[in-house]
Coordinates of C-alpha atoms (C1' of nucleotides) in Angstrom, one line a residue:
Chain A
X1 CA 15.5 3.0 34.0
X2 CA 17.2 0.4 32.0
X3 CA 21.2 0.3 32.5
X4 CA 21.6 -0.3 28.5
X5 CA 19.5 2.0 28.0
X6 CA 21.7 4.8 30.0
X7 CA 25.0 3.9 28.4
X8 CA 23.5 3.7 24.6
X9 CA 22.2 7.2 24.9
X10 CA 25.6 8.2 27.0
X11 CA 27.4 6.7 24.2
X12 CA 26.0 8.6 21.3
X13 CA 25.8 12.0 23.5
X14 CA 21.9 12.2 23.7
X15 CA 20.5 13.4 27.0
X16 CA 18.1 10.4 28.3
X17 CA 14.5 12.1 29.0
X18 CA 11.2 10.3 30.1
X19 CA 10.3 10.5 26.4
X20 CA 13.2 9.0 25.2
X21 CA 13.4 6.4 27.8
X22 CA 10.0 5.1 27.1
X23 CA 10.6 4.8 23.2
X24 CA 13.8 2.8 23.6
X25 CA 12.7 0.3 26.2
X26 CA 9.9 -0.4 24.2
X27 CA 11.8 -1.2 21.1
X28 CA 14.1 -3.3 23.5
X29 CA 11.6 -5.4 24.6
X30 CA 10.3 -5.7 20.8
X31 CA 11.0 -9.1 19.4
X32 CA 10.2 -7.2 15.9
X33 CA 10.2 -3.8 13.8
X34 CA 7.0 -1.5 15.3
X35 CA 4.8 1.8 14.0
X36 CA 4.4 4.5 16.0
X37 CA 0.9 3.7 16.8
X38 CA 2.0 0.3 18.0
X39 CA 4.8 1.6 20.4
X40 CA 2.2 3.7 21.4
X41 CA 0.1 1.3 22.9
X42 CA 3.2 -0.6 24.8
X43 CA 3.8 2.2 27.1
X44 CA 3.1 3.2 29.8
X45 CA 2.2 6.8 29.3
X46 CA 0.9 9.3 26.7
X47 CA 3.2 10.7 24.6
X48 CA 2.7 13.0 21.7
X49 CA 3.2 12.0 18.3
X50 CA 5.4 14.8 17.7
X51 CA 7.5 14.4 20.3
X52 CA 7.8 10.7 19.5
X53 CA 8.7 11.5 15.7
X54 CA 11.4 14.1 16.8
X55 CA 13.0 11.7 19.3
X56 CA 13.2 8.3 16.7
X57 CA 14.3 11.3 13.8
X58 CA 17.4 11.7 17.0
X59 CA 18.0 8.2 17.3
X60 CA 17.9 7.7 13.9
X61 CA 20.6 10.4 13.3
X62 CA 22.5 8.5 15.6
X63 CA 22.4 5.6 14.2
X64 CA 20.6 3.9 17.4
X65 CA 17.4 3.0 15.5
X66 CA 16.7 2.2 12.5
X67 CA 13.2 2.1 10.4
X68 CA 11.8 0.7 7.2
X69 CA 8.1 1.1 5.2
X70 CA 6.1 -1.2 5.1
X71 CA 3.4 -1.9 2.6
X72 CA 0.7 -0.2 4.6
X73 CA 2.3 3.1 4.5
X74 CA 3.7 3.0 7.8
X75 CA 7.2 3.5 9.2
X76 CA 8.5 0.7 11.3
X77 CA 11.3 1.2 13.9
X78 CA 13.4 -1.1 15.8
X79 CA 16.8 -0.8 17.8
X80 CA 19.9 -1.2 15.2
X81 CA 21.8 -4.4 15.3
X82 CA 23.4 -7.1 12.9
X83 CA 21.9 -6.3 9.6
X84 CA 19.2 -8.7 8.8
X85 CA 16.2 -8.9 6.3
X86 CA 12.7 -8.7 7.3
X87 CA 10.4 -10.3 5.4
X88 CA 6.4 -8.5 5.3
X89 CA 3.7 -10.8 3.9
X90 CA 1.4 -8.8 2.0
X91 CA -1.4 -11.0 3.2
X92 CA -1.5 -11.3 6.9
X93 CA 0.5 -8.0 7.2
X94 CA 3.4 -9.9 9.3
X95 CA 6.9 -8.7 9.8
X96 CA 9.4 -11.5 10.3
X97 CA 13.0 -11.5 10.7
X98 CA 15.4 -13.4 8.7
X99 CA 19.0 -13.9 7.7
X100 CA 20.0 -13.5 4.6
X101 CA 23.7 -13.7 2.8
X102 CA 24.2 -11.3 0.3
X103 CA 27.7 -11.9 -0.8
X104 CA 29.7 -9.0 -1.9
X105 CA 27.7 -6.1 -2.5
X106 CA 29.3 -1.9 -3.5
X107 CA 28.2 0.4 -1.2
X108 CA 26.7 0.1 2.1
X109 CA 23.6 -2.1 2.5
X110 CA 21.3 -0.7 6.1
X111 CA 18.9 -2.8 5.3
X112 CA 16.8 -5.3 3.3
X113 CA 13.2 -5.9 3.1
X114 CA 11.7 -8.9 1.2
X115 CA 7.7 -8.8 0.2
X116 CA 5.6 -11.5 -1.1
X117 CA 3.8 -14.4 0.6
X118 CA 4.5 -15.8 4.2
X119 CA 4.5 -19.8 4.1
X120 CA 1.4 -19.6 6.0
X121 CA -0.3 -17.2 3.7
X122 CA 0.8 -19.3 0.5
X123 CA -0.5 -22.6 1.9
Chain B
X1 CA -0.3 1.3 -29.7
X2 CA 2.4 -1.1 -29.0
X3 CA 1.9 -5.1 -29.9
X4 CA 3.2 -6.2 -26.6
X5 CA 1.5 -4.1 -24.5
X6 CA -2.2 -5.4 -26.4
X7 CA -1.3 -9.0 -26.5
X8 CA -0.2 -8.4 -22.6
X9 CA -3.8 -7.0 -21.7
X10 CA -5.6 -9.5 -23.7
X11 CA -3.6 -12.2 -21.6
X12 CA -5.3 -11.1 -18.7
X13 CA -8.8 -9.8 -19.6
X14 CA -7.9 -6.4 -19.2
X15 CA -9.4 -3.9 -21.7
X16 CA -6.9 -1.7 -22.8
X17 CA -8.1 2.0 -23.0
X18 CA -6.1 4.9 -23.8
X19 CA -5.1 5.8 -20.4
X20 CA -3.9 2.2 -19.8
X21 CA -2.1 2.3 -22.6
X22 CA -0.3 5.4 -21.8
X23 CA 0.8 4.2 -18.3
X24 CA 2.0 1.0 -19.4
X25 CA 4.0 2.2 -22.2
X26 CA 6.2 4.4 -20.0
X27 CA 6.3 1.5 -18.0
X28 CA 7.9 -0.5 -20.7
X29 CA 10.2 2.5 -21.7
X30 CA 11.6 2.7 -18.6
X31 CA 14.7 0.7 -17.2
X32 CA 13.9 1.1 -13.2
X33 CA 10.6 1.5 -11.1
X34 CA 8.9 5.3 -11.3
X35 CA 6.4 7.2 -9.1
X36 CA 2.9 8.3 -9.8
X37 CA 5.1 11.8 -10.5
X38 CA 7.3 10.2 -12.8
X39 CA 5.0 7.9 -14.9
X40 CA 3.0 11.4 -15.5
X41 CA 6.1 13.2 -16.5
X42 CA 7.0 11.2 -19.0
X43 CA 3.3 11.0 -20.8
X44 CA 2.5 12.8 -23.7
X45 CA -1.2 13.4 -22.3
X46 CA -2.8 14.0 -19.1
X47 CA -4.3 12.1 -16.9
X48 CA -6.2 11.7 -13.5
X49 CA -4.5 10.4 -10.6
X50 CA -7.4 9.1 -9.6
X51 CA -7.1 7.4 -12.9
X52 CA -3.8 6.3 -12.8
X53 CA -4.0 4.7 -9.2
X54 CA -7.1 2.5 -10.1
X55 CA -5.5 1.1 -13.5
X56 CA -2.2 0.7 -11.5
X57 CA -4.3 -1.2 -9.0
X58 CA -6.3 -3.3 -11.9
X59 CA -2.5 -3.7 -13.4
X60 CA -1.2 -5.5 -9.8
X61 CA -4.3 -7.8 -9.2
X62 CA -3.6 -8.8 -12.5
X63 CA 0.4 -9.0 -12.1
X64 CA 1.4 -7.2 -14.7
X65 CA 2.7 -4.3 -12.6
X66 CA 4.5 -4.4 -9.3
X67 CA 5.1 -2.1 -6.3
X68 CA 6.5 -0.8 -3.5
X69 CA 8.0 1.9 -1.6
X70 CA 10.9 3.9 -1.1
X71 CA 11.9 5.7 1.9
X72 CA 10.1 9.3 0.3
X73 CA 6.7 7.8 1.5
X74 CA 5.7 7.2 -2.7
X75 CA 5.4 4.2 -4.6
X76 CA 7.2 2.7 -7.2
X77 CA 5.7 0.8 -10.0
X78 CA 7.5 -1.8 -12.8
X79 CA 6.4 -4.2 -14.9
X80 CA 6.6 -7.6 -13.2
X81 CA 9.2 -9.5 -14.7
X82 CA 12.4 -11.4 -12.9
X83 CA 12.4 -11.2 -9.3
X84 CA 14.9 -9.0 -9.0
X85 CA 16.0 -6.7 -5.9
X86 CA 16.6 -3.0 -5.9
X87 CA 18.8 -1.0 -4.3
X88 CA 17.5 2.7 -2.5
X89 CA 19.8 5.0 -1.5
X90 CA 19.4 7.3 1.2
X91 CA 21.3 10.3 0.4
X92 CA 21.1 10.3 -3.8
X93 CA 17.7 8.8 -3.6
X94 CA 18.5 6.2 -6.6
X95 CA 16.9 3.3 -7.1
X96 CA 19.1 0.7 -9.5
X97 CA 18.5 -3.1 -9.9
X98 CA 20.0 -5.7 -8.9
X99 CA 20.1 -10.1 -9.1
X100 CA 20.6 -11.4 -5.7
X101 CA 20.4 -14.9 -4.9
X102 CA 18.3 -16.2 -2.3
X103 CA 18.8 -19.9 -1.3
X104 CA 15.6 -21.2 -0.2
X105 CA 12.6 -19.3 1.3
X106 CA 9.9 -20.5 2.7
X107 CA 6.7 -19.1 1.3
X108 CA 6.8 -17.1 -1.8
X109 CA 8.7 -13.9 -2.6
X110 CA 7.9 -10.7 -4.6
X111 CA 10.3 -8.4 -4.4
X112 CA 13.4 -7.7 -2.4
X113 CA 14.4 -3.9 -1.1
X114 CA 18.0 -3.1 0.2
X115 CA 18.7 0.4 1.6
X116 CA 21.9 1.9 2.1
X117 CA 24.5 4.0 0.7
X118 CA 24.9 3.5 -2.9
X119 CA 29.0 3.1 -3.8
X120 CA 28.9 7.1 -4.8
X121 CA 27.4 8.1 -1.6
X122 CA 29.7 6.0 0.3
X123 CA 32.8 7.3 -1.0
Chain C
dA1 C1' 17.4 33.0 41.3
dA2 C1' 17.6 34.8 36.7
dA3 C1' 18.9 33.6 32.0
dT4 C1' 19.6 30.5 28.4
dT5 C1' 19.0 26.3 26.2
dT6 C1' 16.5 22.0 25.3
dA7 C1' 12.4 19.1 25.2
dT8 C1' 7.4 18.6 25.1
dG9 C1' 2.6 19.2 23.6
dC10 C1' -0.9 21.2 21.0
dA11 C1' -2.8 22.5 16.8
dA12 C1' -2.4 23.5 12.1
dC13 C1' -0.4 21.9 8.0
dT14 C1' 1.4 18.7 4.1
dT15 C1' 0.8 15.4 0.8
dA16 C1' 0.5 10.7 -1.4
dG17 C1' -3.1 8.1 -2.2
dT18 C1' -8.4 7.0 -1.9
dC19 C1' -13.4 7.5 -2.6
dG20 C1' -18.0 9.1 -4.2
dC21 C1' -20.3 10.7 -7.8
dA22 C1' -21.6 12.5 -12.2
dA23 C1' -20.4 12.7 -17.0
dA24 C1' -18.1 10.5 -21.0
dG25 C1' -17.1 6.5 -23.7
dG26 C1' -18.0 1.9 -25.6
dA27 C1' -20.5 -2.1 -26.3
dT28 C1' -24.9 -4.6 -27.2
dC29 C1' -29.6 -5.1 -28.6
dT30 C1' -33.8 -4.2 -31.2
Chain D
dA1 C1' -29.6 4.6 -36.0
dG2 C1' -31.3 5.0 -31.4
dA3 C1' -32.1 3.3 -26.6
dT4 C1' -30.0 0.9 -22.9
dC5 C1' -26.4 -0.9 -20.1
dC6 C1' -21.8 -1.2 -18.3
dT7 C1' -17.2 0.5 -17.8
dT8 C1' -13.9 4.1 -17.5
dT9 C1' -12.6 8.8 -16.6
dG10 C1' -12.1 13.2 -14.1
dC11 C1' -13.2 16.3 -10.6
dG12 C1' -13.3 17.4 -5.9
dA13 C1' -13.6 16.2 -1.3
dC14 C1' -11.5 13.2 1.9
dT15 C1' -8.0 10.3 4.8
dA16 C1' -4.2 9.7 7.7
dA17 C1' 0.8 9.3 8.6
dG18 C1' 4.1 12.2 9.4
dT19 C1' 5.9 17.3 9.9
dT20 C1' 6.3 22.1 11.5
dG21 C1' 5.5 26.4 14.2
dC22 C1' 4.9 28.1 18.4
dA23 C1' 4.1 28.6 23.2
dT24 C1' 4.9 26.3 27.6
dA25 C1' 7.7 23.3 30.6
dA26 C1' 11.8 21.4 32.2
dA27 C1' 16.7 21.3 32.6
dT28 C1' 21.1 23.4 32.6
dT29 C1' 24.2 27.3 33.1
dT30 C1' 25.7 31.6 35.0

DNA sequence: AAATTTATGCAACTTAGTCGCAAAGGATCT
DNA sequence: AGATCCTTTGCGACTAAGTTGCATAAATTT
């Protein structure tokens, strides 16, 4: 029963159930973007795929969470927050975060997502 | 039978059939990344998707073509060229190209998605 | 406490992409 | 040319992440 937890959902007018409560502490204890299966296996309890899908699709809506593909045909959420780029080796599969300065850009950018080859992977 | 399109295969030890032929040829027609869908479309024959996924994959192991995906769970495919970023946006669905400069990255990168509201979407 | 609304779980469905296999197409050798 | 071998293609079955319909459960309202 996280407190930010409470005032995000009271914020954006969504009623905080078990289910909900479970998907966002997760992600708030995520130090990176995570699937479904992935949050999955962080908590505590069982939870239905549906259910999950239909409470990210709210938060999404809301502007709470935000989610990106990756490479391996999976969705990837995490909470929303500055707007930075996360980088996905094609290699070893890994999500990283990273800043990146745009400059002036039309429209409105939500996020950016930069493939190729982590240092590691690339030797 | 385009010249560029043979001398490109022979670069890379890739036999060039008809069906290769046909995919790269839209490939070099077009002027932003299309789906499996698309490509087909805009062929003047059929053709397998089984067919078309395994050239597209022969195509990317050589780096000829490049991929990725949008947020409607399909892939994309372009000829490699410029690293050069796209933008996808989330209402229109759009996918344009643009430069964006990078400074330095560690490791190596292969393409560069933003996601957002295009400037027509976002008023 | 009954009635209405909202959230959850199950199972069936959707669909982009993959895989196995047999037939077709080329290349190579005698 | 004909026989043999290897590669490519097409068909159909399959896979799996995510979606949808519907019935039940849990809140919320009256």
């Amino acid at each position: 029963m996280n407190e930010q937890i409470q005032t995000l959902c009271k914020e954006h007018n969504i009623k905080l159930t078990t289910a909900r409560s479970l998907i966002l502490e997760v992600l708030k204890r995520a130090s990176h973007p995570l699937s479904y299966e992935q949050i999955k296996d962080k908590m505590n309890a069982s939870m239905d795929k549906a259910t999950f899908y239909r409470n990210i699709a709210l938060f999404e809506e809301a502007g709470i969470v935000h989610k990106f593909e990756s490479d391996d045909r999976k969705w990837y959420f995490e909470l929303s927050g500055t707007t930075h780029a996360h980088f996905i080796c094609e290699h070893c599969h890994q999500i990283t975060c990273m800043e990146v300065d745009l400059g002036k850009v039309e429209g409105e950018v939500k996020s950016i997502v930069l493939k190729g080859l982590c240092k590691e992977c690339h030797q």
